[in-house]
Amino acid sequence: MSDQRQFRPRALGEIAIRCADMDAMARFYGKVIGLEHLSGTPQDGIIFFRIGEGFGGHTSVLALFHHAATGRPGLHPSGAGTPQTGARSSLHHIALSLPFAEQDVVMAWYEKLGLSYRVQTFGWIGWRGIFTEDPEGNTVELVAYDASLKDASG
């Protein structure tokens, strides 16, 4: 057998967030961010939202798991304690892509909702991100590429 890896991931299939307040988190990702609800309810302890097409027929999803929901031992952590967010979390942030032309609409929407946000440009790659927080303190970025943002040195 070759000592060279014979595979490479092509896309993010799923990101799962452990939550304390399923109702607030479901409202945020469904109503504020606008992800399509696929399955589950807060009472089920697990909810899936569609992010996009993904790769090879696998839809990219965001999953919300109630922090006390029982999973498979050793695979899905669970517990009575509230999940850590912010600086104590191992999750730095999640970034969801959208067209650059929609970013002004995002900022206007956040302003209408009274949601605080910040904007950062990443010239080395030609991205602009709009950052906010979900109800449990996780940073959520809506990011877009635009060639005009790319540094000439880049």
C-alpha positions as CSV (number, residue, x, y, z in Angstrom):
1,M,0.0,0.0,0.0
2,S,1.2,3.5,-0.9
3,D,2.3,5.8,2.0
4,Q,0.5,8.6,0.1
5,R,-3.0,9.5,1.1
6,Q,-5.4,8.4,-1.6
7,F,-8.3,10.8,-0.8
8,R,-9.1,14.4,-0.2
9,P,-12.2,15.9,1.3
10,R,-14.2,18.0,-1.2
11,A,-16.7,20.0,0.9
12,L,-18.0,20.4,4.4
13,G,-20.8,17.9,4.9
14,E,-22.2,19.0,8.3
15,I,-21.4,21.2,11.2
16,A,-23.2,20.3,14.5
17,I,-23.6,22.7,17.4
18,R,-24.5,21.6,20.9
19,C,-27.2,23.9,22.3
20,A,-28.8,24.8,25.5
21,D,-31.8,26.8,24.1
22,M,-33.0,24.9,21.1
23,D,-36.0,27.3,20.4
24,A,-33.8,30.4,20.3
25,M,-31.1,28.7,18.2
26,A,-33.7,27.2,15.7
27,R,-35.3,30.7,15.3
28,F,-31.9,32.3,14.7
29,Y,-30.7,29.9,12.1
30,G,-34.1,29.6,10.4
31,K,-35.4,33.2,10.6
32,V,-32.4,35.4,11.0
33,I,-29.8,33.6,8.9
34,G,-32.5,32.1,6.6
35,L,-31.4,28.4,6.4
36,E,-34.0,25.9,5.2
37,H,-35.4,23.6,7.9
38,L,-35.0,20.0,6.9
39,S,-35.9,17.9,9.9
40,G,-36.5,17.9,13.6
41,T,-38.0,20.1,16.2
42,P,-36.6,21.6,19.5
43,Q,-38.6,18.9,21.3
44,D,-36.8,16.2,19.4
45,G,-33.5,17.5,20.6
46,I,-32.0,17.6,17.1
47,I,-32.8,19.9,14.1
48,F,-31.2,19.9,10.7
49,F,-31.0,23.0,8.4
50,R,-29.9,22.9,4.7
51,I,-26.8,25.1,4.0
52,G,-26.3,24.2,0.3
53,E,-25.8,21.5,-2.3
54,G,-22.6,20.2,-0.9
55,F,-20.6,17.6,-2.9
56,G,-21.6,14.3,-4.6
57,G,-25.2,14.4,-3.6
58,H,-24.6,15.0,0.1
59,T,-26.4,18.1,1.2
60,S,-24.4,20.4,3.4
61,V,-26.2,20.8,6.7
62,L,-26.1,22.6,10.0
63,A,-27.3,20.4,12.9
64,L,-28.4,21.7,16.3
65,F,-28.2,19.1,19.0
66,H,-29.6,19.7,22.5
67,H,-26.6,19.4,24.8
68,A,-28.2,16.7,26.9
69,A,-29.5,14.6,24.0
70,T,-28.1,11.1,24.1
71,G,-25.9,10.2,21.2
72,R,-23.7,7.3,20.5
73,P,-21.2,6.8,23.3
74,G,-17.7,7.9,22.3
75,L,-19.0,9.6,19.2
76,H,-21.5,12.2,20.3
77,P,-20.7,14.0,23.6
78,S,-23.7,14.8,25.8
79,G,-24.1,16.0,29.3
80,A,-26.1,18.1,31.7
81,G,-23.7,21.0,31.6
82,T,-24.3,24.0,29.3
83,P,-21.9,24.0,26.3
84,Q,-19.0,26.5,26.4
85,T,-19.2,29.3,23.8
86,G,-17.0,32.3,23.1
87,A,-13.4,32.3,24.2
88,R,-13.7,29.0,26.1
89,S,-15.2,27.1,23.1
90,S,-13.1,25.0,20.8
91,L,-15.4,26.3,18.0
92,H,-13.9,29.6,16.7
93,H,-16.7,30.5,14.3
94,I,-18.7,29.1,11.4
95,A,-18.7,30.8,8.0
96,L,-21.5,30.5,5.5
97,S,-21.0,31.7,1.9
98,L,-23.3,33.9,-0.1
99,P,-23.0,36.2,-3.1
100,F,-21.1,39.4,-2.5
101,A,-24.1,41.3,-4.0
102,E,-26.2,40.2,-1.0
103,Q,-23.9,41.4,1.7
104,D,-25.5,44.9,1.8
105,V,-28.9,43.2,2.2
106,V,-27.4,41.2,5.1
107,M,-26.2,44.3,6.9
108,A,-29.6,46.1,6.4
109,W,-31.4,43.0,7.7
110,Y,-29.2,42.8,10.8
111,E,-29.7,46.6,11.4
112,K,-33.5,46.1,11.1
113,L,-33.4,43.3,13.7
114,G,-31.1,45.4,16.0
115,L,-28.4,42.7,15.7
116,S,-24.9,43.9,16.2
117,Y,-22.3,42.9,13.6
118,R,-18.8,43.7,12.3
119,V,-17.4,43.6,8.8
120,Q,-13.9,42.5,8.0
121,T,-12.1,42.2,4.6
122,F,-9.5,39.5,3.9
123,G,-7.5,40.9,1.0
124,W,-5.2,38.0,0.7
125,I,-8.1,35.8,-0.5
126,G,-10.6,38.4,-1.7
127,W,-13.3,37.8,1.0
128,R,-15.4,40.1,3.0
129,G,-17.1,38.6,6.1
130,I,-20.0,39.9,8.1
131,F,-19.8,38.6,11.7
132,T,-22.5,38.4,14.3
133,E,-23.3,36.0,17.2
134,D,-26.1,33.4,17.6
135,P,-28.2,33.4,20.8
136,E,-25.6,31.2,22.6
137,G,-22.6,33.3,21.7
138,N,-21.2,31.4,18.7
139,T,-19.7,33.6,16.1
140,V,-21.4,33.3,12.7
141,E,-19.9,34.8,9.6
142,L,-21.6,35.4,6.2
143,V,-18.7,35.5,3.8
144,A,-18.4,36.4,0.1
145,Y,-15.7,36.6,-2.5
146,D,-15.2,39.5,-4.8
147,A,-12.2,39.9,-7.1
148,S,-12.0,43.6,-6.3
149,L,-11.2,42.8,-2.7
150,K,-8.1,40.7,-3.6
151,D,-4.7,42.3,-2.8
152,A,-2.5,42.9,-5.8
153,S,0.2,40.9,-3.9
154,G,-2.2,38.1,-3.3
